[in-house]
Amino acid sequence: MAEVGIFVGTVYGNALLVAEEAEPLLAAAGHQVKLFADPTLEDWQQYAEGVVLVITSTTGRGDLPDCIVPLYQGIKDKLGYQPTLRYGMIALGDSSYEEFCGAGKKFDQLLQAQSAQRLGEVLRVDATENPEPEEVTSPWVARWAKLIG
């Protein structure tokens, strides 16, 4: 099975809650899992040949949460090309804002531009429809765990 790093960008804690729910699901599927609530580029680079799951909420302006901005900038400025990286993306947002799930979209676009291999589709979770996001994310994570192999 795979080594999976879960990288979290959270504003009010919902993305961290989702990550904490995802961790045992991935472990139960046989994967070695480590959660990074304050992720660094050094943490990320440990998974260059592996699998990452990015779980990020979005600020009201559609931006990345402060805790994940340094990671995003490091990936953008220092890595450039990541063809051996496999990843999944869970984007949390609120559709009443113009830039719904903007942080997840931005992070996904960066990884796509760097030739990383996305496993499955980006999961976009709308807080107005799903006030308890793990009800949507947990089944997705269970399915995603099987795509890792």
CSV table of N, CA and C in Angstrom, one decimal:
chain,number,residue,atom,x,y,z
A,1,MET,N,0.8,-1.2,0.0
A,1,MET,CA,0.0,0.0,0.0
A,1,MET,C,0.9,1.3,0.0
A,2,ALA,N,0.3,2.4,0.0
A,2,ALA,CA,1.0,3.7,-0.2
A,2,ALA,C,1.2,4.4,1.1
A,3,GLU,N,2.2,5.3,1.0
A,3,GLU,CA,2.4,6.3,2.0
A,3,GLU,C,1.7,7.5,1.6
A,4,VAL,N,0.8,8.0,2.4
A,4,VAL,CA,-0.1,9.2,2.1
A,4,VAL,C,0.1,10.3,3.1
A,5,GLY,N,0.4,11.5,2.5
A,5,GLY,CA,0.5,12.7,3.3
A,5,GLY,C,-0.8,13.5,3.2
A,6,ILE,N,-1.4,13.9,4.3
A,6,ILE,CA,-2.6,14.7,4.2
A,6,ILE,C,-2.1,16.1,4.6
A,7,PHE,N,-2.3,17.0,3.6
A,7,PHE,CA,-1.9,18.4,3.8
A,7,PHE,C,-3.1,19.3,3.9
A,8,VAL,N,-3.2,20.1,5.1
A,8,VAL,CA,-4.4,20.8,5.4
A,8,VAL,C,-4.2,22.3,5.4
A,9,GLY,N,-5.2,22.9,4.8
A,9,GLY,CA,-5.3,24.4,4.8
A,9,GLY,C,-6.7,24.7,5.4
A,10,THR,N,-6.7,25.3,6.6
A,10,THR,CA,-7.9,25.5,7.3
A,10,THR,C,-8.0,26.9,7.8
A,11,VAL,N,-9.2,27.5,7.9
A,11,VAL,CA,-9.5,28.8,8.5
A,11,VAL,C,-10.1,28.7,9.8
A,12,TYR,N,-11.3,28.0,9.9
A,12,TYR,CA,-12.0,27.8,11.1
A,12,TYR,C,-12.0,26.4,11.7
A,13,GLY,N,-11.2,25.5,11.0
A,13,GLY,CA,-11.1,24.1,11.6
A,13,GLY,C,-11.8,23.1,10.8
A,14,ASN,N,-12.7,23.4,9.9
A,14,ASN,CA,-13.5,22.4,9.2
A,14,ASN,C,-12.6,21.5,8.3
A,15,ALA,N,-11.6,22.0,7.7
A,15,ALA,CA,-10.7,21.2,6.8
A,15,ALA,C,-9.9,20.3,7.7
A,16,LEU,N,-9.5,20.7,8.9
A,16,LEU,CA,-8.7,19.9,9.8
A,16,LEU,C,-9.6,18.8,10.3
A,17,LEU,N,-10.9,19.0,10.6
A,17,LEU,CA,-11.8,18.0,11.0
A,17,LEU,C,-12.0,17.0,9.9
A,18,VAL,N,-12.1,17.4,8.7
A,18,VAL,CA,-12.2,16.5,7.5
A,18,VAL,C,-11.0,15.6,7.4
A,19,ALA,N,-9.8,16.2,7.6
A,19,ALA,CA,-8.5,15.5,7.6
A,19,ALA,C,-8.4,14.5,8.7
A,20,GLU,N,-8.9,14.8,9.9
A,20,GLU,CA,-8.9,13.9,11.0
A,20,GLU,C,-9.8,12.7,10.8
A,21,GLU,N,-10.9,13.0,10.1
A,21,GLU,CA,-11.8,11.9,9.7
A,21,GLU,C,-11.3,11.0,8.6
A,22,ALA,N,-10.5,11.6,7.7
A,22,ALA,CA,-9.9,10.9,6.5
A,22,ALA,C,-8.8,10.0,7.0
A,23,GLU,N,-8.0,10.4,7.9
A,23,GLU,CA,-6.8,9.7,8.3
A,23,GLU,C,-7.1,8.2,8.7
A,24,PRO,N,-8.0,7.9,9.6
A,24,PRO,CA,-8.3,6.5,9.9
A,24,PRO,C,-8.9,5.7,8.8
A,25,LEU,N,-9.7,6.4,7.9
A,25,LEU,CA,-10.2,5.7,6.7
A,25,LEU,C,-9.1,5.2,5.8
A,26,LEU,N,-8.1,6.1,5.6
A,26,LEU,CA,-7.0,5.7,4.7
A,26,LEU,C,-6.2,4.6,5.4
A,27,ALA,N,-6.0,4.7,6.7
A,27,ALA,CA,-5.2,3.7,7.5
A,27,ALA,C,-5.9,2.4,7.4
A,28,ALA,N,-7.2,2.4,7.5
A,28,ALA,CA,-8.0,1.1,7.5
A,28,ALA,C,-7.9,0.5,6.2
A,29,ALA,N,-7.7,1.2,5.1
A,29,ALA,CA,-7.5,0.7,3.8
A,29,ALA,C,-6.1,0.2,3.5
A,30,GLY,N,-5.2,0.2,4.6
A,30,GLY,CA,-3.9,-0.3,4.5
A,30,GLY,C,-2.8,0.7,4.2
A,31,HIS,N,-3.1,2.0,4.1
A,31,HIS,CA,-2.1,3.0,3.8
A,31,HIS,C,-1.4,3.5,5.1
A,32,GLN,N,-0.2,3.9,4.9
A,32,GLN,CA,0.5,4.6,6.0
A,32,GLN,C,0.2,6.1,5.8
A,33,VAL,N,-0.3,6.7,6.9
A,33,VAL,CA,-0.9,8.1,6.7
A,33,VAL,C,-0.2,9.0,7.8
A,34,LYS,N,0.1,10.2,7.3
A,34,LYS,CA,0.6,11.3,8.2
A,34,LYS,C,-0.2,12.5,7.9
A,35,LEU,N,-0.6,13.2,8.9
A,35,LEU,CA,-1.4,14.5,8.7
A,35,LEU,C,-0.5,15.7,9.0
A,36,PHE,N,-0.6,16.7,8.1
A,36,PHE,CA,0.2,17.9,8.3
A,36,PHE,C,-0.7,19.1,8.4
A,37,ALA,N,-0.9,19.6,9.7
A,37,ALA,CA,-1.9,20.7,9.9
A,37,ALA,C,-1.2,22.0,9.6
A,38,ASP,N,0.1,22.1,9.7
A,38,ASP,CA,0.9,23.3,9.4
A,38,ASP,C,2.0,22.9,8.4
A,39,PRO,N,1.6,22.6,7.2
A,39,PRO,CA,2.5,21.9,6.2
A,39,PRO,C,3.6,22.8,5.7
A,40,THR,N,4.8,22.1,5.5
A,40,THR,CA,5.9,22.8,5.0
A,40,THR,C,6.3,22.2,3.7
A,41,LEU,N,7.2,22.9,2.9
A,41,LEU,CA,7.6,22.3,1.7
A,41,LEU,C,8.5,21.1,1.9
A,42,GLU,N,9.2,21.1,3.0
A,42,GLU,CA,10.0,19.9,3.4
A,42,GLU,C,9.1,18.7,3.6
A,43,ASP,N,8.0,18.9,4.3
A,43,ASP,CA,7.0,17.8,4.5
A,43,ASP,C,6.5,17.3,3.1
A,44,TRP,N,6.2,18.2,2.3
A,44,TRP,CA,5.7,17.9,0.9
A,44,TRP,C,6.6,17.0,0.1
A,45,GLN,N,7.9,17.4,0.2
A,45,GLN,CA,8.9,16.8,-0.6
A,45,GLN,C,9.2,15.3,-0.2
A,46,GLN,N,8.8,14.9,1.0
A,46,GLN,CA,8.9,13.5,1.4
A,46,GLN,C,7.9,12.6,0.6
A,47,TYR,N,7.0,13.2,-0.1
A,47,TYR,CA,6.0,12.5,-0.9
A,47,TYR,C,6.1,12.7,-2.4
A,48,ALA,N,7.3,13.1,-2.8
A,48,ALA,CA,7.6,13.4,-4.2
A,48,ALA,C,7.3,12.2,-5.1
A,49,GLU,N,7.5,11.0,-4.5
A,49,GLU,CA,7.3,9.7,-5.3
A,49,GLU,C,6.1,9.0,-4.8
A,50,GLY,N,5.3,9.7,-4.0
A,50,GLY,CA,4.2,9.1,-3.3
A,50,GLY,C,2.8,9.7,-3.6
A,51,VAL,N,2.0,9.8,-2.5
A,51,VAL,CA,0.6,10.3,-2.7
A,51,VAL,C,0.3,11.3,-1.6
A,52,VAL,N,-0.3,12.4,-2.0
A,52,VAL,CA,-0.8,13.4,-1.1
A,52,VAL,C,-2.3,13.6,-1.3
A,53,LEU,N,-2.9,14.0,-0.2
A,53,LEU,CA,-4.3,14.4,-0.2
A,53,LEU,C,-4.3,15.9,0.4
A,54,VAL,N,-4.7,16.8,-0.5
A,54,VAL,CA,-4.8,18.2,0.0
A,54,VAL,C,-6.3,18.4,0.3
A,55,ILE,N,-6.4,18.9,1.6
A,55,ILE,CA,-7.8,19.3,2.1
A,55,ILE,C,-7.7,20.7,2.5
A,56,THR,N,-8.4,21.6,1.7
A,56,THR,CA,-8.3,23.0,2.0
A,56,THR,C,-9.7,23.7,2.0
A,57,SER,N,-9.8,24.6,2.9
A,57,SER,CA,-11.0,25.5,2.9
A,57,SER,C,-10.6,26.7,2.1
A,58,THR,N,-11.5,27.6,2.0
A,58,THR,CA,-11.3,28.8,1.2
A,58,THR,C,-11.7,30.0,2.0
A,59,THR,N,-10.9,31.1,1.9
A,59,THR,CA,-11.3,32.3,2.6
A,59,THR,C,-12.5,32.9,1.8
A,60,GLY,N,-13.1,33.9,2.4
A,60,GLY,CA,-14.2,34.6,1.8
A,60,GLY,C,-13.9,35.2,0.5
A,61,ARG,N,-12.6,35.5,0.2
A,61,ARG,CA,-12.2,36.1,-1.0
A,61,ARG,C,-11.7,35.1,-2.0
A,62,GLY,N,-11.8,33.8,-1.7
A,62,GLY,CA,-11.4,32.8,-2.6
A,62,GLY,C,-9.9,32.4,-2.5
A,63,ASP,N,-9.3,32.9,-1.4
A,63,ASP,CA,-7.9,32.6,-1.3
A,63,ASP,C,-7.6,31.4,-0.4
A,64,LEU,N,-6.3,31.0,-0.4
A,64,LEU,CA,-5.8,29.9,0.4
A,64,LEU,C,-5.8,30.4,1.9
A,65,PRO,N,-6.1,29.5,2.8
A,65,PRO,CA,-5.9,29.8,4.2
A,65,PRO,C,-4.4,30.1,4.5
A,66,ASP,N,-4.2,31.0,5.5
A,66,ASP,CA,-2.8,31.4,5.8
A,66,ASP,C,-1.9,30.3,6.1
A,67,CYS,N,-2.4,29.2,6.7
A,67,CYS,CA,-1.5,28.1,7.2
A,67,CYS,C,-0.9,27.3,6.0
A,68,ILE,N,-1.5,27.4,4.8
A,68,ILE,CA,-1.1,26.6,3.7
A,68,ILE,C,-0.4,27.5,2.6
A,69,VAL,N,-0.5,28.8,2.7
A,69,VAL,CA,0.1,29.7,1.7
A,69,VAL,C,1.6,29.4,1.6
A,70,PRO,N,2.4,29.3,2.6
A,70,PRO,CA,3.8,29.1,2.4
A,70,PRO,C,4.1,27.8,1.6
A,71,LEU,N,3.3,26.7,1.9
A,71,LEU,CA,3.5,25.5,1.1
A,71,LEU,C,3.2,25.7,-0.3
A,72,TYR,N,2.1,26.3,-0.6
A,72,TYR,CA,1.7,26.6,-2.0
A,72,TYR,C,2.7,27.4,-2.7
A,73,GLN,N,3.2,28.5,-2.1
A,73,GLN,CA,4.3,29.3,-2.7
A,73,GLN,C,5.6,28.6,-2.9
A,74,GLY,N,5.9,27.7,-1.9
A,74,GLY,CA,7.1,26.9,-2.1
A,74,GLY,C,7.0,25.9,-3.3
A,75,ILE,N,5.9,25.3,-3.4
A,75,ILE,CA,5.6,24.4,-4.5
A,75,ILE,C,5.7,25.2,-5.8
A,76,LYS,N,5.1,26.3,-5.9
A,76,LYS,CA,5.1,27.1,-7.1
A,76,LYS,C,6.5,27.7,-7.4
A,77,ASP,N,7.2,28.2,-6.4
A,77,ASP,CA,8.5,28.8,-6.7
A,77,ASP,C,9.7,27.9,-6.8
A,78,LYS,N,9.6,26.7,-6.1
A,78,LYS,CA,10.8,25.9,-6.0
A,78,LYS,C,10.7,24.5,-6.6
A,79,LEU,N,9.5,24.0,-6.9
A,79,LEU,CA,9.5,22.6,-7.4
A,79,LEU,C,9.3,22.6,-8.9
A,80,GLY,N,8.2,23.2,-9.4
A,80,GLY,CA,8.0,23.3,-10.9
A,80,GLY,C,7.5,22.1,-11.6
A,81,TYR,N,8.1,20.9,-11.4
A,81,TYR,CA,7.7,19.7,-12.2
A,81,TYR,C,7.6,18.5,-11.3
A,82,GLN,N,6.5,17.9,-11.2
A,82,GLN,CA,6.2,16.8,-10.2
A,82,GLN,C,5.5,15.7,-10.9
A,83,PRO,N,6.1,15.1,-11.9
A,83,PRO,CA,5.3,14.0,-12.6
A,83,PRO,C,5.2,12.7,-11.8
A,84,THR,N,5.9,12.5,-10.8
A,84,THR,CA,5.8,11.3,-10.0
A,84,THR,C,4.8,11.4,-8.8
A,85,LEU,N,4.4,12.6,-8.6
A,85,LEU,CA,3.5,12.9,-7.5
A,85,LEU,C,2.0,12.5,-7.9
A,86,ARG,N,1.4,11.7,-7.0
A,86,ARG,CA,-0.1,11.4,-7.2
A,86,ARG,C,-0.8,12.1,-6.1
A,87,TYR,N,-2.0,12.7,-6.4
A,87,TYR,CA,-2.7,13.4,-5.4
A,87,TYR,C,-4.2,13.4,-5.5
A,88,GLY,N,-4.8,13.8,-4.4
A,88,GLY,CA,-6.3,14.0,-4.4
A,88,GLY,C,-6.5,15.3,-3.8
A,89,MET,N,-7.7,15.9,-4.1
A,89,MET,CA,-8.0,17.3,-3.7
A,89,MET,C,-9.5,17.3,-3.1
A,90,ILE,N,-9.6,17.8,-1.9
A,90,ILE,CA,-10.9,18.1,-1.3
A,90,ILE,C,-10.9,19.6,-1.1
A,91,ALA,N,-11.8,20.3,-1.7
A,91,ALA,CA,-12.0,21.7,-1.6
A,91,ALA,C,-13.2,22.0,-0.8
A,92,LEU,N,-13.1,22.8,0.3
A,92,LEU,CA,-14.3,23.2,1.1
A,92,LEU,C,-14.5,24.7,0.8
A,93,GLY,N,-15.8,25.0,0.6
A,93,GLY,CA,-16.2,26.4,0.3
A,93,GLY,C,-17.6,26.7,0.6
A,94,ASP,N,-18.0,27.8,0.3
A,94,ASP,CA,-19.4,28.3,0.5
A,94,ASP,C,-19.9,29.0,-0.8
A,95,SER,N,-20.9,28.4,-1.4
A,95,SER,CA,-21.3,28.8,-2.7
A,95,SER,C,-22.0,30.2,-2.7
A,96,SER,N,-22.2,30.8,-1.5
A,96,SER,CA,-22.7,32.1,-1.5
A,96,SER,C,-21.6,33.2,-1.8
A,97,TYR,N,-20.4,32.7,-1.8
A,97,TYR,CA,-19.3,33.6,-2.2
A,97,TYR,C,-18.9,33.4,-3.7
A,98,GLU,N,-18.4,34.5,-4.3
A,98,GLU,CA,-18.1,34.5,-5.7
A,98,GLU,C,-17.1,33.4,-6.1
A,99,GLU,N,-16.0,33.3,-5.3
A,99,GLU,CA,-14.9,32.4,-5.6
A,99,GLU,C,-15.1,31.0,-4.8
A,100,PHE,N,-16.2,30.3,-5.1
A,100,PHE,CA,-16.5,29.1,-4.4
A,100,PHE,C,-15.4,28.1,-4.6
A,101,CYS,N,-14.9,27.6,-3.5
A,101,CYS,CA,-13.8,26.6,-3.5
A,101,CYS,C,-12.5,27.1,-4.2
A,102,GLY,N,-12.3,28.4,-4.2
A,102,GLY,CA,-11.2,29.0,-4.9
A,102,GLY,C,-9.9,28.5,-4.5
A,103,ALA,N,-9.6,28.2,-3.2
A,103,ALA,CA,-8.3,27.7,-2.8
A,103,ALA,C,-8.0,26.3,-3.4
A,104,GLY,N,-9.0,25.4,-3.3
A,104,GLY,CA,-8.8,24.1,-3.9
A,104,GLY,C,-8.6,24.1,-5.4
A,105,LYS,N,-9.4,25.0,-6.1
A,105,LYS,CA,-9.2,25.1,-7.5
A,105,LYS,C,-7.8,25.6,-7.9
A,106,LYS,N,-7.3,26.6,-7.1
A,106,LYS,CA,-6.0,27.2,-7.3
A,106,LYS,C,-4.9,26.2,-7.1
A,107,PHE,N,-5.0,25.4,-6.0
A,107,PHE,CA,-4.0,24.4,-5.7
A,107,PHE,C,-4.0,23.3,-6.7
A,108,ASP,N,-5.2,22.9,-7.2
A,108,ASP,CA,-5.3,21.8,-8.2
A,108,ASP,C,-4.7,22.3,-9.5
A,109,GLN,N,-5.0,23.5,-9.9
A,109,GLN,CA,-4.4,24.1,-11.1
A,109,GLN,C,-2.9,24.1,-11.1
A,110,LEU,N,-2.3,24.5,-9.9
A,110,LEU,CA,-0.9,24.5,-9.8
A,110,LEU,C,-0.3,23.1,-10.0
A,111,LEU,N,-0.9,22.1,-9.3
A,111,LEU,CA,-0.4,20.7,-9.4
A,111,LEU,C,-0.6,20.2,-10.8
A,112,GLN,N,-1.7,20.5,-11.5
A,112,GLN,CA,-1.9,20.1,-12.9
A,112,GLN,C,-0.8,20.7,-13.8
A,113,ALA,N,-0.5,22.0,-13.6
A,113,ALA,CA,0.5,22.6,-14.4
A,113,ALA,C,1.9,22.0,-14.2
A,114,GLN,N,2.1,21.4,-13.0
A,114,GLN,CA,3.4,20.8,-12.7
A,114,GLN,C,3.4,19.3,-13.1
A,115,SER,N,2.4,18.9,-13.8
A,115,SER,CA,2.3,17.5,-14.3
A,115,SER,C,2.1,16.4,-13.2
A,116,ALA,N,1.6,16.8,-12.0
A,116,ALA,CA,1.3,15.8,-11.0
A,116,ALA,C,0.0,15.1,-11.5
A,117,GLN,N,-0.1,13.9,-11.0
A,117,GLN,CA,-1.2,13.0,-11.5
A,117,GLN,C,-2.3,13.0,-10.4
A,118,ARG,N,-3.4,13.6,-10.8
A,118,ARG,CA,-4.6,13.6,-9.9
A,118,ARG,C,-5.3,12.3,-10.0
A,119,LEU,N,-5.6,11.7,-8.8
A,119,LEU,CA,-6.4,10.5,-8.7
A,119,LEU,C,-7.8,10.9,-8.4
A,120,GLY,N,-8.7,10.6,-9.3
A,120,GLY,CA,-10.1,10.9,-9.1
A,120,GLY,C,-10.4,12.4,-9.4
A,121,GLU,N,-11.6,12.8,-9.2
A,121,GLU,CA,-12.0,14.2,-9.4
A,121,GLU,C,-11.8,15.0,-8.1
A,122,VAL,N,-11.7,16.3,-8.3
A,122,VAL,CA,-11.7,17.2,-7.1
A,122,VAL,C,-13.1,17.1,-6.5
A,123,LEU,N,-13.1,16.9,-5.2
A,123,LEU,CA,-14.3,17.0,-4.4
A,123,LEU,C,-14.5,18.4,-3.9
A,124,ARG,N,-15.6,19.0,-4.3
A,124,ARG,CA,-16.0,20.4,-3.9
A,124,ARG,C,-17.1,20.2,-2.9
A,125,VAL,N,-17.0,20.7,-1.7
A,125,VAL,CA,-18.0,20.6,-0.7
A,125,VAL,C,-18.5,22.0,-0.3
A,126,ASP,N,-19.8,22.2,-0.5
A,126,ASP,CA,-20.5,23.4,-0.2
A,126,ASP,C,-21.0,23.5,1.2
A,127,ALA,N,-20.5,24.4,2.0
A,127,ALA,CA,-21.0,24.5,3.4
A,127,ALA,C,-22.4,24.9,3.5
A,128,THR,N,-23.0,25.5,2.5
A,128,THR,CA,-24.5,25.8,2.6
A,128,THR,C,-25.3,24.6,2.4
A,129,GLU,N,-24.8,23.6,1.7
A,129,GLU,CA,-25.6,22.3,1.5
A,129,GLU,C,-25.1,21.3,2.5
A,130,ASN,N,-23.9,21.3,2.9
A,130,ASN,CA,-23.3,20.3,3.8
A,130,ASN,C,-22.6,20.9,5.0
A,131,PRO,N,-23.4,21.3,6.0
A,131,PRO,CA,-22.8,21.9,7.2
A,131,PRO,C,-21.8,21.0,8.0
A,132,GLU,N,-22.0,19.7,7.8
A,132,GLU,CA,-21.1,18.7,8.4
A,132,GLU,C,-20.4,18.0,7.2
A,133,PRO,N,-19.2,18.6,6.7
A,133,PRO,CA,-18.6,18.2,5.5
A,133,PRO,C,-18.2,16.7,5.5
A,134,GLU,N,-17.9,16.1,6.7
A,134,GLU,CA,-17.4,14.7,6.7
A,134,GLU,C,-18.5,13.8,6.2
A,135,GLU,N,-19.7,14.2,6.2
A,135,GLU,CA,-20.8,13.3,5.7
A,135,GLU,C,-20.6,13.1,4.2
A,136,VAL,N,-20.0,14.0,3.5
A,136,VAL,CA,-19.7,14.0,2.1
A,136,VAL,C,-18.3,13.5,1.8
A,137,THR,N,-17.3,14.0,2.6
A,137,THR,CA,-15.9,13.7,2.4
A,137,THR,C,-15.5,12.2,2.7
A,138,SER,N,-16.1,11.7,3.8
A,138,SER,CA,-15.7,10.4,4.2
A,138,SER,C,-16.0,9.3,3.2
A,139,PRO,N,-17.2,9.3,2.6
A,139,PRO,CA,-17.4,8.3,1.5
A,139,PRO,C,-16.5,8.5,0.3
A,140,TRP,N,-16.2,9.8,0.0
A,140,TRP,CA,-15.3,10.1,-1.1
A,140,TRP,C,-13.9,9.5,-0.8
A,141,VAL,N,-13.4,9.8,0.5
A,141,VAL,CA,-12.1,9.3,0.9
A,141,VAL,C,-12.0,7.8,0.8
A,142,ALA,N,-13.0,7.1,1.2
A,142,ALA,CA,-13.1,5.6,1.2
A,142,ALA,C,-12.9,5.1,-0.3
A,143,ARG,N,-13.6,5.8,-1.2
A,143,ARG,CA,-13.4,5.4,-2.6
A,143,ARG,C,-12.1,5.8,-3.2
A,144,TRP,N,-11.6,7.0,-2.7
A,144,TRP,CA,-10.3,7.5,-3.2
A,144,TRP,C,-9.1,6.5,-2.7
A,145,ALA,N,-9.3,6.0,-1.5
A,145,ALA,CA,-8.3,5.1,-1.0
A,145,ALA,C,-8.0,3.9,-1.9
A,146,LYS,N,-9.1,3.5,-2.6
A,146,LYS,CA,-9.0,2.3,-3.5
A,146,LYS,C,-8.2,2.7,-4.8
A,147,LEU,N,-8.3,4.0,-5.2
A,147,LEU,CA,-7.6,4.5,-6.4
A,147,LEU,C,-6.1,4.5,-6.2
A,148,ILE,N,-5.7,4.6,-5.0
A,148,ILE,CA,-4.2,4.7,-4.7
A,148,ILE,C,-3.5,3.4,-5.0
A,149,GLY,N,-4.2,2.3,-4.7
A,149,GLY,CA,-3.6,1.0,-5.0
A,149,GLY,C,-2.7,0.5,-4.0
